[in-house]
PDB file of C-alpha atoms in Angstrom:
ATOM      1  CA  UNK S 264      -0.071   0.129   0.015  1.00 63.00           C
ATOM      2  CA  UNK S 265       1.337   3.356  -1.055  1.00 68.00           C
ATOM      3  CA  UNK S 266       0.929   6.780   0.929  1.00 73.00           C
ATOM      4  CA  UNK S 267      -1.611   9.135  -1.077  1.00 70.00           C
ATOM      5  CA  UNK S 268       1.062  11.089  -2.696  1.00 74.00           C
ATOM      6  CA  UNK S 269       3.060   7.859  -4.050  1.00 77.00           C
ATOM      7  CA  UNK S 270      -0.337   6.330  -5.153  1.00 78.00           C
ATOM      8  CA  UNK S 271      -1.131   9.519  -7.343  1.00 78.00           C
ATOM      9  CA  UNK S 272       2.369   9.361  -8.835  1.00 80.00           C
ATOM     10  CA  UNK S 273       2.050   5.494  -9.442  1.00 82.00           C
ATOM     11  CA  UNK S 274      -1.319   5.821 -10.978  1.00 81.00           C
ATOM     12  CA  UNK S 275       0.092   8.691 -13.197  1.00 81.00           C
ATOM     13  CA  UNK S 276       3.100   6.376 -14.271  1.00 82.00           C
ATOM     14  CA  UNK S 277       0.555   3.705 -15.438  1.00 85.00           C
ATOM     15  CA  UNK S 278       0.714   1.286 -12.540  1.00 85.00           C
ATOM     16  CA  UNK S 279      -2.375  -0.921 -12.311  1.00 84.00           C
ATOM     17  CA  UNK S 280      -4.622   0.145  -9.299  1.00 79.00           C
ATOM     18  CA  UNK S 281      -5.829  -2.857  -7.175  1.00 77.00           C
ATOM     19  CA  UNK S 282      -7.532  -0.493  -4.661  1.00 72.00           C
ATOM     20  CA  UNK S 283      -7.869   3.301  -4.675  1.00 69.00           C
ATOM     21  CA  UNK S 284      -6.735   4.301  -1.170  1.00 65.00           C
ATOM     22  CA  UNK S 285      -8.196   7.940  -2.009  1.00 64.00           C
ATOM     23  CA  UNK S 286     -11.704   6.482  -2.109  1.00 69.00           C
ATOM     24  CA  UNK S 287     -11.749   4.592   0.995  1.00 64.00           C
ATOM     25  CA  UNK S 288     -12.011   6.463   4.372  1.00 66.00           C
ATOM     26  CA  UNK S 289      -9.303   4.862   6.357  1.00 64.00           C
ATOM     27  CA  UNK S 290      -8.470   6.655   9.741  1.00 69.00           C
ATOM     28  CA  UNK S 291      -4.742   5.661   9.748  1.00 65.00           C
ATOM     29  CA  UNK S 292      -2.575   7.410  12.137  1.00 66.00           C
ATOM     30  CA  UNK S 293       0.252   8.374   9.644  1.00 65.00           C
ATOM     31  CA  UNK S 294       0.585  12.058  10.634  1.00 70.00           C
ATOM     32  CA  UNK S 295       0.667  11.579  14.459  1.00 79.00           C
ATOM     33  CA  UNK S 296       3.024  13.408  16.887  1.00 88.00           C
ATOM     34  CA  UNK S 297       4.517  11.338  19.576  1.00 90.00           C
ATOM     35  CA  UNK S 298       6.501  11.868  22.632  1.00 94.00           C
ATOM     36  CA  UNK S 299       7.112   9.921  25.753  1.00 94.00           C
ATOM     37  CA  UNK S 300       4.952  10.319  28.838  1.00 94.00           C
ATOM     38  CA  UNK S 301       8.038  11.321  30.990  1.00 96.00           C
ATOM     39  CA  UNK S 302       8.721  14.276  28.616  1.00 97.00           C
ATOM     40  CA  UNK S 303       5.231  15.247  28.299  1.00 95.00           C
ATOM     41  CA  UNK S 304       5.274  15.569  32.020  1.00 96.00           C
ATOM     42  CA  UNK S 305       8.769  17.344  32.607  1.00 98.00           C
ATOM     43  CA  UNK S 306       8.523  19.658  29.700  1.00 97.00           C
ATOM     44  CA  UNK S 307       4.720  20.556  29.286  1.00 97.00           C
ATOM     45  CA  UNK S 308       5.551  24.106  27.917  1.00 97.00           C
ATOM     46  CA  UNK S 309       7.869  22.614  25.244  1.00 98.00           C
ATOM     47  CA  UNK S 310       5.340  20.187  24.266  1.00 97.00           C
ATOM     48  CA  UNK S 311       2.583  22.856  23.989  1.00 98.00           C
ATOM     49  CA  UNK S 312       5.182  25.213  21.958  1.00 98.00           C
ATOM     50  CA  UNK S 313       5.894  22.217  19.511  1.00 98.00           C
ATOM     51  CA  UNK S 314       2.130  21.556  19.027  1.00 97.00           C
ATOM     52  CA  UNK S 315       1.321  25.115  18.251  1.00 98.00           C
ATOM     53  CA  UNK S 316       4.143  25.152  15.768  1.00 98.00           C
ATOM     54  CA  UNK S 317       2.725  22.148  14.182  1.00 96.00           C
ATOM     55  CA  UNK S 318      -0.849  23.651  14.169  1.00 97.00           C
ATOM     56  CA  UNK S 319       0.522  26.793  12.629  1.00 98.00           C
ATOM     57  CA  UNK S 320       2.327  24.692   9.913  1.00 97.00           C
ATOM     58  CA  UNK S 321      -0.955  22.947   9.046  1.00 96.00           C
ATOM     59  CA  UNK S 322      -2.625  26.599   8.846  1.00 98.00           C
ATOM     60  CA  UNK S 323       0.313  27.773   6.670  1.00 98.00           C
ATOM     61  CA  UNK S 324       0.098  24.814   4.402  1.00 97.00           C
ATOM     62  CA  UNK S 325      -3.656  25.075   3.663  1.00 97.00           C
ATOM     63  CA  UNK S 326      -3.376  28.867   3.111  1.00 97.00           C
ATOM     64  CA  UNK S 327      -0.190  29.130   1.147  1.00 98.00           C
ATOM     65  CA  UNK S 328      -0.950  27.009  -2.003  1.00 98.00           C
ATOM     66  CA  UNK S 329       2.036  27.926  -4.150  1.00 98.00           C
ATOM     67  CA  UNK S 330       4.835  27.869  -1.634  1.00 98.00           C
ATOM     68  CA  UNK S 331       3.431  24.587  -0.006  1.00 98.00           C
ATOM     69  CA  UNK S 332       3.506  23.032  -3.497  1.00 98.00           C
ATOM     70  CA  UNK S 333       7.303  24.344  -4.049  1.00 98.00           C
ATOM     71  CA  UNK S 334       8.168  22.772  -0.356  1.00 97.00           C
ATOM     72  CA  UNK S 335       6.470  19.608  -1.363  1.00 95.00           C
ATOM     73  CA  UNK S 336       8.345  19.367  -4.579  1.00 95.00           C
ATOM     74  CA  UNK S 337      11.571  19.917  -2.708  1.00 97.00           C
ATOM     75  CA  UNK S 338      10.938  17.483   0.223  1.00 94.00           C
ATOM     76  CA  UNK S 339       9.193  14.744  -2.082  1.00 90.00           C
ATOM     77  CA  UNK S 340      11.755  15.110  -4.824  1.00 91.00           C
ATOM     78  CA  UNK S 341       9.090  15.520  -7.332  1.00 90.00           C
ATOM     79  CA  UNK S 342       9.200  18.123 -10.108  1.00 93.00           C
ATOM     80  CA  UNK S 343       5.962  17.265 -11.782  1.00 92.00           C
ATOM     81  CA  UNK S 344       3.777  20.483 -11.288  1.00 94.00           C
ATOM     82  CA  UNK S 345       0.574  18.651 -11.974  1.00 91.00           C
ATOM     83  CA  UNK S 346       1.380  15.744  -9.705  1.00 90.00           C
ATOM     84  CA  UNK S 347       2.249  18.204  -6.900  1.00 94.00           C
ATOM     85  CA  UNK S 348      -0.845  20.041  -7.236  1.00 95.00           C
ATOM     86  CA  UNK S 349      -2.779  17.018  -6.726  1.00 90.00           C
ATOM     87  CA  UNK S 350      -0.990  16.040  -3.871  1.00 90.00           C
ATOM     88  CA  UNK S 351      -1.457  19.492  -2.259  1.00 94.00           C
ATOM     89  CA  UNK S 352      -5.235  19.308  -2.809  1.00 91.00           C
ATOM     90  CA  UNK S 353      -5.341  15.952  -1.361  1.00 87.00           C
ATOM     91  CA  UNK S 354      -3.581  16.866   1.811  1.00 88.00           C
ATOM     92  CA  UNK S 355      -5.226  20.294   2.080  1.00 92.00           C
ATOM     93  CA  UNK S 356      -8.694  18.380   2.262  1.00 86.00           C
ATOM     94  CA  UNK S 357      -7.639  15.650   4.761  1.00 84.00           C
ATOM     95  CA  UNK S 358      -5.285  17.539   7.148  1.00 89.00           C
ATOM     96  CA  UNK S 359      -7.406  18.595  10.159  1.00 91.00           C
ATOM     97  CA  UNK S 360      -6.659  21.976  11.757  1.00 94.00           C
ATOM     98  CA  UNK S 361      -6.131  20.151  15.126  1.00 94.00           C
ATOM     99  CA  UNK S 362      -4.093  16.924  14.546  1.00 92.00           C
ATOM    100  CA  UNK S 363      -5.851  14.579  16.900  1.00 92.00           C
ATOM    101  CA  UNK S 364      -5.317  10.714  16.814  1.00 90.00           C
ATOM    102  CA  UNK S 365      -8.281   8.742  17.112  1.00 90.00           C
ATOM    103  CA  UNK S 366      -8.776   5.431  19.113  1.00 92.00           C
ATOM    104  CA  UNK S 367     -10.060   3.671  15.962  1.00 90.00           C
ATOM    105  CA  UNK S 368      -7.072   4.651  13.812  1.00 88.00           C
ATOM    106  CA  UNK S 369      -4.597   3.728  16.453  1.00 91.00           C
ATOM    107  CA  UNK S 370      -6.499   0.250  16.970  1.00 92.00           C
ATOM    108  CA  UNK S 371      -6.234  -0.244  13.281  1.00 88.00           C
ATOM    109  CA  UNK S 372      -2.383   0.436  13.505  1.00 89.00           C
ATOM    110  CA  UNK S 373      -2.191  -2.050  16.463  1.00 93.00           C
ATOM    111  CA  UNK S 374      -4.060  -4.742  14.385  1.00 92.00           C
ATOM    112  CA  UNK S 375      -1.432  -4.421  11.655  1.00 89.00           C
ATOM    113  CA  UNK S 376       1.449  -4.346  14.269  1.00 93.00           C
ATOM    114  CA  UNK S 377       0.038  -7.651  15.640  1.00 95.00           C
ATOM    115  CA  UNK S 378       0.967  -9.470  12.774  1.00 95.00           C
ATOM    116  CA  UNK S 379       4.795  -9.035  13.558  1.00 95.00           C
ATOM    117  CA  UNK S 380       4.540  -8.498  17.357  1.00 96.00           C
ATOM    118  CA  UNK S 381       2.144 -10.412  19.330  1.00 93.00           C
ATOM    119  CA  UNK S 382       2.352  -7.986  22.128  1.00 94.00           C
ATOM    120  CA  UNK S 383       0.163  -5.616  20.018  1.00 94.00           C
ATOM    121  CA  UNK S 384      -2.526  -7.861  20.483  1.00 93.00           C
ATOM    122  CA  UNK S 385      -2.891  -7.127  23.997  1.00 94.00           C
ATOM    123  CA  UNK S 386      -2.383  -3.204  23.737  1.00 95.00           C
ATOM    124  CA  UNK S 387      -5.318  -1.090  23.818  1.00 94.00           C
ATOM    125  CA  UNK S 388      -5.301   2.159  21.542  1.00 93.00           C
ATOM    126  CA  UNK S 389      -6.111   4.351  24.558  1.00 94.00           C
ATOM    127  CA  UNK S 390      -2.677   3.656  26.044  1.00 94.00           C
ATOM    128  CA  UNK S 391      -1.065   5.361  23.321  1.00 92.00           C
ATOM    129  CA  UNK S 392      -3.212   8.235  22.937  1.00 93.00           C
ATOM    130  CA  UNK S 393      -2.986  11.599  25.024  1.00 94.00           C
ATOM    131  CA  UNK S 394      -4.891  14.388  23.511  1.00 94.00           C
ATOM    132  CA  UNK S 395      -4.775  16.671  26.674  1.00 95.00           C
ATOM    133  CA  UNK S 396      -2.227  19.181  25.188  1.00 96.00           C
ATOM    134  CA  UNK S 397      -4.055  19.478  22.219  1.00 96.00           C
ATOM    135  CA  UNK S 398      -7.555  20.037  24.009  1.00 97.00           C
ATOM    136  CA  UNK S 399      -5.954  22.569  25.957  1.00 98.00           C
ATOM    137  CA  UNK S 400      -4.627  24.547  23.043  1.00 98.00           C
ATOM    138  CA  UNK S 401      -7.958  24.240  21.254  1.00 98.00           C
ATOM    139  CA  UNK S 402      -9.749  25.490  24.502  1.00 98.00           C
ATOM    140  CA  UNK S 403      -7.539  28.401  24.594  1.00 98.00           C
ATOM    141  CA  UNK S 404      -8.782  29.744  21.182  1.00 98.00           C
ATOM    142  CA  UNK S 405      -5.521  29.472  19.438  1.00 98.00           C
ATOM    143  CA  UNK S 406      -6.639  27.180  16.478  1.00 97.00           C
ATOM    144  CA  UNK S 407      -9.846  29.247  15.831  1.00 97.00           C
ATOM    145  CA  UNK S 408      -7.821  32.371  15.911  1.00 97.00           C
ATOM    146  CA  UNK S 409      -5.730  31.254  13.165  1.00 97.00           C
ATOM    147  CA  UNK S 410      -8.641  30.514  10.978  1.00 94.00           C
ATOM    148  CA  UNK S 411     -10.337  33.547  11.525  1.00 92.00           C
ATOM    149  CA  UNK S 412      -7.728  35.879   9.995  1.00 72.00           C
TER     150      UNK S 412
END
């Protein structure tokens, strides 16, 4: 299975599609932010500042099309302008303003991991998700203030 951007490139290159990942709503946690509980507890301000920067980056991406396409091309190593525009539109529409992980998505990931590591079968998705800092940022009005500009 390919990530959406490489699926679009493979399709454009003429590869045969077995399943279109863009037509299926898969809540897969591929863009999550992770840290240890110890760091979360000992450095809450650093965590908050990092999360705010990530939220601002999402906002910037969604509101600066040309620059975002240029950056995508640079870091994906793609020069095809049409493909980059498709990739931009795809991510513009799927990136949430507040990057929350879901229990459903994490449970799907654990299911895939269990194929290689039996310990994942015993894990609960809730063990790996702590949205407290993101919810505090949301409650502060930070996210809504970005999108009201």
